[in-house]
Amino acid sequence: MTAYARLKSRLDQGNIIILDGATGTELQRRGAPMDPAAWCGPATLENDHILTAIHRDYIEAGSDVVTANTFAASKIMLKAAGLADRSDEIVTRAVEAALKARTLTGKADVVVAGSLSHMVPVAEGTAKVDPSKIPSQAEISDAFHAVAHGLKRAGAELILLEMMYEPKRTKLAVEAALSTGLPVWFGMSARRGSDGKVKAFHHLEDLPIAPRRGLRQGGRRGFPLPSRRMGGRPSPRTAFLASIPACNMTLGFEVFVQEVIAAITTEPCLSS
């Protein structure tokens, strides 16, 4: 039985699963330089030993899942740093750093996940998307598929769709992740508008979410995960996750995303 199969069995029994915490932010905190254009993606090339130490600390703190540093590893994010042609190498080395941490701790049940975000270039000096720098849908899809399949080749056992909020790019990320055949967990970023209603976390457009009652297929789970204090070490995060079987795509993407966000508001969970 694989590590993911064992974890899935625990989920099916209603057990709590603990994820790790931030990876790129923790890299920065430990001194790894961040690229002004590509953020934490390029850091893997010179700091994979730090990555292994971060993953090891999370595992020793009790994390059941550790996440490879691939949030900003797509070629569309790496292009401005002149590293688009090294995207696959970065993805591979990030997964290898996580796998090495699992080996060093001797905890074979820990699942190594690959992060797939829909991050695109941001305006200089900000964390906001620059509309003039958003690539075409075809370019984005190609980049997402490359990361997703690179994660699978490198040995990731699960794909985490992290911080999804923009409908068009989210659909492309979901499609890319599902095309690998790996298990896929969906993480949504939401916010409350000035009217108090839950909206997608999207600064370019106000996207209200119609309330719905859970996912109609595939089920949903919200986990209030305990945060551990570890002195100078990172703490596992709280998270909401919904697993995505391929059949969910037949519901229509907007309906699916609405149901995921609705689940966030009804489950007793905290944001990451």
Short mmCIF file of N, CA and C in Angstrom, two decimals, residues 73-166:
data_model
loop_
_atom_site.label_atom_id
_atom_site.label_comp_id
_atom_site.label_asym_id
_atom_site.label_seq_id
_atom_site.Cartn_x
_atom_site.Cartn_y
_atom_site.Cartn_z
N ALA A 73 6.94 27.64 -9.49
CA ALA A 73 7.96 26.98 -10.31
C ALA A 73 7.57 26.81 -11.78
N SER A 74 6.45 27.40 -12.19
CA SER A 74 6.05 27.27 -13.60
C SER A 74 6.93 28.16 -14.48
N LYS A 75 6.99 27.83 -15.75
CA LYS A 75 7.85 28.62 -16.63
C LYS A 75 7.33 30.04 -16.83
N ILE A 76 6.02 30.26 -16.63
CA ILE A 76 5.53 31.63 -16.77
C ILE A 76 5.97 32.48 -15.59
N MET A 77 6.18 31.87 -14.42
CA MET A 77 6.70 32.61 -13.28
C MET A 77 8.21 32.78 -13.37
N LEU A 78 8.90 31.79 -13.91
CA LEU A 78 10.36 31.81 -13.95
C LEU A 78 10.92 32.61 -15.13
N LYS A 79 10.07 32.94 -16.09
CA LYS A 79 10.53 33.62 -17.31
C LYS A 79 11.26 34.92 -17.01
N ALA A 80 10.68 35.75 -16.15
CA ALA A 80 11.29 37.06 -15.86
C ALA A 80 12.62 36.92 -15.15
N ALA A 81 12.84 35.78 -14.50
CA ALA A 81 14.12 35.53 -13.83
C ALA A 81 15.12 34.87 -14.77
N GLY A 82 14.72 34.66 -16.02
CA GLY A 82 15.60 34.02 -17.00
C GLY A 82 15.77 32.53 -16.78
N LEU A 83 14.79 31.91 -16.12
CA LEU A 83 14.92 30.50 -15.75
C LEU A 83 13.77 29.63 -16.27
N ALA A 84 13.05 30.12 -17.27
CA ALA A 84 11.91 29.36 -17.78
C ALA A 84 12.32 27.97 -18.26
N ASP A 85 13.52 27.89 -18.83
CA ASP A 85 13.97 26.60 -19.37
C ASP A 85 14.45 25.64 -18.27
N ARG A 86 14.45 26.10 -17.02
CA ARG A 86 14.87 25.23 -15.91
C ARG A 86 13.70 24.87 -14.99
N SER A 87 12.49 25.13 -15.47
CA SER A 87 11.31 24.84 -14.67
C SER A 87 11.25 23.37 -14.27
N ASP A 88 11.45 22.47 -15.21
CA ASP A 88 11.36 21.04 -14.89
C ASP A 88 12.43 20.63 -13.88
N GLU A 89 13.63 21.20 -14.03
CA GLU A 89 14.70 20.90 -13.07
C GLU A 89 14.33 21.37 -11.68
N ILE A 90 13.77 22.57 -11.59
CA ILE A 90 13.37 23.12 -10.29
C ILE A 90 12.28 22.26 -9.65
N VAL A 91 11.30 21.86 -10.46
CA VAL A 91 10.24 20.99 -9.95
C VAL A 91 10.82 19.68 -9.43
N THR A 92 11.70 19.08 -10.21
CA THR A 92 12.29 17.80 -9.82
C THR A 92 13.09 17.91 -8.53
N ARG A 93 13.92 18.93 -8.45
CA ARG A 93 14.77 19.09 -7.26
C ARG A 93 13.94 19.43 -6.02
N ALA A 94 12.86 20.15 -6.21
CA ALA A 94 11.99 20.47 -5.07
C ALA A 94 11.34 19.21 -4.51
N VAL A 95 10.86 18.35 -5.38
CA VAL A 95 10.26 17.09 -4.93
C VAL A 95 11.32 16.20 -4.29
N GLU A 96 12.49 16.15 -4.88
CA GLU A 96 13.57 15.33 -4.33
C GLU A 96 13.96 15.79 -2.92
N ALA A 97 13.94 17.09 -2.68
CA ALA A 97 14.26 17.61 -1.35
C ALA A 97 13.26 17.12 -0.32
N ALA A 98 11.98 17.07 -0.71
CA ALA A 98 10.94 16.59 0.20
C ALA A 98 11.06 15.08 0.42
N LEU A 99 11.32 14.34 -0.65
CA LEU A 99 11.47 12.89 -0.52
C LEU A 99 12.67 12.55 0.36
N LYS A 100 13.74 13.33 0.24
CA LYS A 100 14.94 13.09 1.06
C LYS A 100 14.61 13.31 2.54
N ALA A 101 13.82 14.34 2.84
CA ALA A 101 13.44 14.60 4.23
C ALA A 101 12.65 13.43 4.79
N ARG A 102 11.75 12.87 4.00
CA ARG A 102 10.98 11.72 4.46
C ARG A 102 11.90 10.54 4.74
N THR A 103 12.87 10.31 3.87
CA THR A 103 13.81 9.21 4.07
C THR A 103 14.63 9.41 5.34
N LEU A 104 15.09 10.65 5.55
CA LEU A 104 15.93 10.93 6.72
C LEU A 104 15.18 10.76 8.03
N THR A 105 13.87 11.03 8.02
CA THR A 105 13.09 10.87 9.24
C THR A 105 12.63 9.43 9.45
N GLY A 106 12.69 8.64 8.40
CA GLY A 106 12.25 7.25 8.51
C GLY A 106 10.75 7.10 8.61
N LYS A 107 10.00 8.15 8.23
CA LYS A 107 8.54 8.10 8.36
C LYS A 107 7.92 7.89 6.97
N ALA A 108 7.83 6.63 6.59
CA ALA A 108 7.39 6.27 5.25
C ALA A 108 5.94 6.60 4.97
N ASP A 109 5.14 6.83 6.02
CA ASP A 109 3.73 7.13 5.82
C ASP A 109 3.47 8.58 5.43
N VAL A 110 4.48 9.44 5.55
CA VAL A 110 4.31 10.84 5.17
C VAL A 110 4.15 10.94 3.65
N VAL A 111 3.17 11.70 3.22
CA VAL A 111 2.91 11.88 1.80
C VAL A 111 3.63 13.13 1.30
N VAL A 112 4.33 12.99 0.18
CA VAL A 112 4.99 14.14 -0.46
C VAL A 112 4.07 14.68 -1.54
N ALA A 113 3.63 15.91 -1.35
CA ALA A 113 2.72 16.56 -2.30
C ALA A 113 3.47 17.58 -3.13
N GLY A 114 2.97 17.79 -4.33
CA GLY A 114 3.48 18.86 -5.17
C GLY A 114 2.51 20.02 -5.17
N SER A 115 3.02 21.22 -5.08
CA SER A 115 2.16 22.42 -5.09
C SER A 115 1.96 22.89 -6.52
N LEU A 116 0.71 23.13 -6.88
CA LEU A 116 0.39 23.75 -8.17
C LEU A 116 -0.50 24.95 -7.89
N SER A 117 0.03 26.13 -8.13
CA SER A 117 -0.75 27.36 -7.96
C SER A 117 -1.15 27.89 -9.33
N HIS A 118 -1.98 28.93 -9.35
CA HIS A 118 -2.26 29.58 -10.64
C HIS A 118 -1.61 30.97 -10.64
N MET A 119 -0.50 31.08 -9.93
CA MET A 119 0.22 32.34 -9.82
C MET A 119 0.73 32.79 -11.19
N VAL A 120 0.58 34.07 -11.47
CA VAL A 120 1.11 34.70 -12.68
C VAL A 120 1.91 35.93 -12.25
N PRO A 121 2.71 36.50 -13.14
CA PRO A 121 3.54 37.65 -12.75
C PRO A 121 2.74 38.78 -12.10
N VAL A 122 3.36 39.40 -11.11
CA VAL A 122 2.72 40.49 -10.37
C VAL A 122 3.38 41.82 -10.72
N ALA A 123 2.70 42.90 -10.40
CA ALA A 123 3.25 44.24 -10.62
C ALA A 123 4.46 44.43 -9.71
N GLU A 124 5.50 45.06 -10.24
CA GLU A 124 6.74 45.23 -9.49
C GLU A 124 6.50 45.94 -8.16
N GLY A 125 7.05 45.35 -7.09
CA GLY A 125 6.93 45.94 -5.77
C GLY A 125 5.62 45.68 -5.07
N THR A 126 4.77 44.82 -5.68
CA THR A 126 3.48 44.51 -5.07
C THR A 126 3.25 43.01 -5.09
N ALA A 127 2.15 42.60 -4.49
CA ALA A 127 1.74 41.20 -4.55
C ALA A 127 0.50 41.05 -5.43
N LYS A 128 0.21 42.07 -6.23
CA LYS A 128 -0.98 42.07 -7.06
C LYS A 128 -0.65 41.74 -8.51
N VAL A 129 -1.55 40.99 -9.12
CA VAL A 129 -1.36 40.58 -10.51
C VAL A 129 -1.34 41.81 -11.41
N ASP A 130 -0.40 41.82 -12.35
CA ASP A 130 -0.32 42.89 -13.35
C ASP A 130 -1.05 42.39 -14.59
N PRO A 131 -2.23 42.95 -14.89
CA PRO A 131 -3.01 42.45 -16.03
C PRO A 131 -2.24 42.46 -17.34
N SER A 132 -1.31 43.39 -17.50
CA SER A 132 -0.55 43.48 -18.75
C SER A 132 0.46 42.34 -18.90
N LYS A 133 0.71 41.63 -17.81
CA LYS A 133 1.71 40.55 -17.86
C LYS A 133 1.08 39.16 -17.84
N ILE A 134 -0.24 39.10 -17.86
CA ILE A 134 -0.90 37.79 -17.83
C ILE A 134 -0.74 37.12 -19.19
N PRO A 135 -0.15 35.93 -19.25
CA PRO A 135 0.02 35.23 -20.53
C PRO A 135 -1.32 34.77 -21.09
N SER A 136 -1.28 34.25 -22.31
CA SER A 136 -2.50 33.73 -22.93
C SER A 136 -2.96 32.47 -22.20
N GLN A 137 -4.22 32.12 -22.38
CA GLN A 137 -4.76 30.91 -21.76
C GLN A 137 -3.99 29.67 -22.21
N ALA A 138 -3.58 29.64 -23.47
CA ALA A 138 -2.83 28.50 -23.99
C ALA A 138 -1.47 28.38 -23.29
N GLU A 139 -0.80 29.51 -23.11
CA GLU A 139 0.49 29.50 -22.42
C GLU A 139 0.35 29.06 -20.97
N ILE A 140 -0.69 29.55 -20.32
CA ILE A 140 -0.91 29.19 -18.92
C ILE A 140 -1.20 27.69 -18.80
N SER A 141 -2.07 27.18 -19.66
CA SER A 141 -2.41 25.76 -19.63
C SER A 141 -1.17 24.90 -19.85
N ASP A 142 -0.36 25.28 -20.83
CA ASP A 142 0.86 24.52 -21.12
C ASP A 142 1.80 24.52 -19.91
N ALA A 143 1.94 25.67 -19.27
CA ALA A 143 2.83 25.77 -18.11
C ALA A 143 2.32 24.94 -16.95
N PHE A 144 1.01 24.97 -16.70
CA PHE A 144 0.43 24.20 -15.61
C PHE A 144 0.57 22.70 -15.85
N HIS A 145 0.33 22.27 -17.07
CA HIS A 145 0.49 20.85 -17.39
C HIS A 145 1.94 20.41 -17.20
N ALA A 146 2.88 21.28 -17.59
CA ALA A 146 4.30 20.93 -17.44
C ALA A 146 4.66 20.73 -15.98
N VAL A 147 4.19 21.62 -15.11
CA VAL A 147 4.48 21.48 -13.68
C VAL A 147 3.82 20.22 -13.13
N ALA A 148 2.54 20.02 -13.45
CA ALA A 148 1.80 18.88 -12.91
C ALA A 148 2.47 17.56 -13.29
N HIS A 149 2.82 17.41 -14.53
CA HIS A 149 3.43 16.15 -14.98
C HIS A 149 4.88 16.04 -14.51
N GLY A 150 5.54 17.18 -14.33
CA GLY A 150 6.88 17.15 -13.75
C GLY A 150 6.83 16.66 -12.31
N LEU A 151 5.81 17.08 -11.58
CA LEU A 151 5.64 16.62 -10.20
C LEU A 151 5.46 15.10 -10.15
N LYS A 152 4.65 14.59 -11.06
CA LYS A 152 4.41 13.14 -11.09
C LYS A 152 5.70 12.39 -11.42
N ARG A 153 6.43 12.85 -12.43
CA ARG A 153 7.69 12.17 -12.81
C ARG A 153 8.69 12.17 -11.67
N ALA A 154 8.70 13.25 -10.89
CA ALA A 154 9.69 13.39 -9.82
C ALA A 154 9.35 12.54 -8.59
N GLY A 155 8.10 12.06 -8.51
CA GLY A 155 7.75 11.19 -7.39
C GLY A 155 6.73 11.75 -6.42
N ALA A 156 6.13 12.90 -6.73
CA ALA A 156 5.06 13.41 -5.87
C ALA A 156 3.88 12.45 -5.91
N GLU A 157 3.23 12.29 -4.77
CA GLU A 157 2.13 11.33 -4.66
C GLU A 157 0.76 11.98 -4.61
N LEU A 158 0.75 13.31 -4.63
CA LEU A 158 -0.47 14.08 -4.47
C LEU A 158 -0.21 15.47 -5.03
N ILE A 159 -1.21 16.07 -5.65
CA ILE A 159 -1.09 17.45 -6.10
C ILE A 159 -2.01 18.32 -5.26
N LEU A 160 -1.44 19.36 -4.67
CA LEU A 160 -2.21 20.34 -3.92
C LEU A 160 -2.41 21.57 -4.80
N LEU A 161 -3.65 21.85 -5.14
CA LEU A 161 -3.98 23.10 -5.83
C LEU A 161 -4.10 24.16 -4.75
N GLU A 162 -3.15 25.08 -4.74
CA GLU A 162 -3.07 26.04 -3.63
C GLU A 162 -3.54 27.43 -4.04
N MET A 163 -4.32 28.03 -3.16
CA MET A 163 -4.76 29.42 -3.28
C MET A 163 -5.48 29.69 -4.60
N MET A 164 -6.42 28.84 -4.95
CA MET A 164 -7.22 29.05 -6.15
C MET A 164 -8.26 30.15 -5.90
N TYR A 165 -8.40 31.06 -6.84
CA TYR A 165 -9.41 32.11 -6.69
C TYR A 165 -9.86 32.72 -8.00
N GLU A 166 -9.06 32.64 -9.06
CA GLU A 166 -9.42 33.27 -10.33
C GLU A 166 -10.01 32.19 -11.23
#
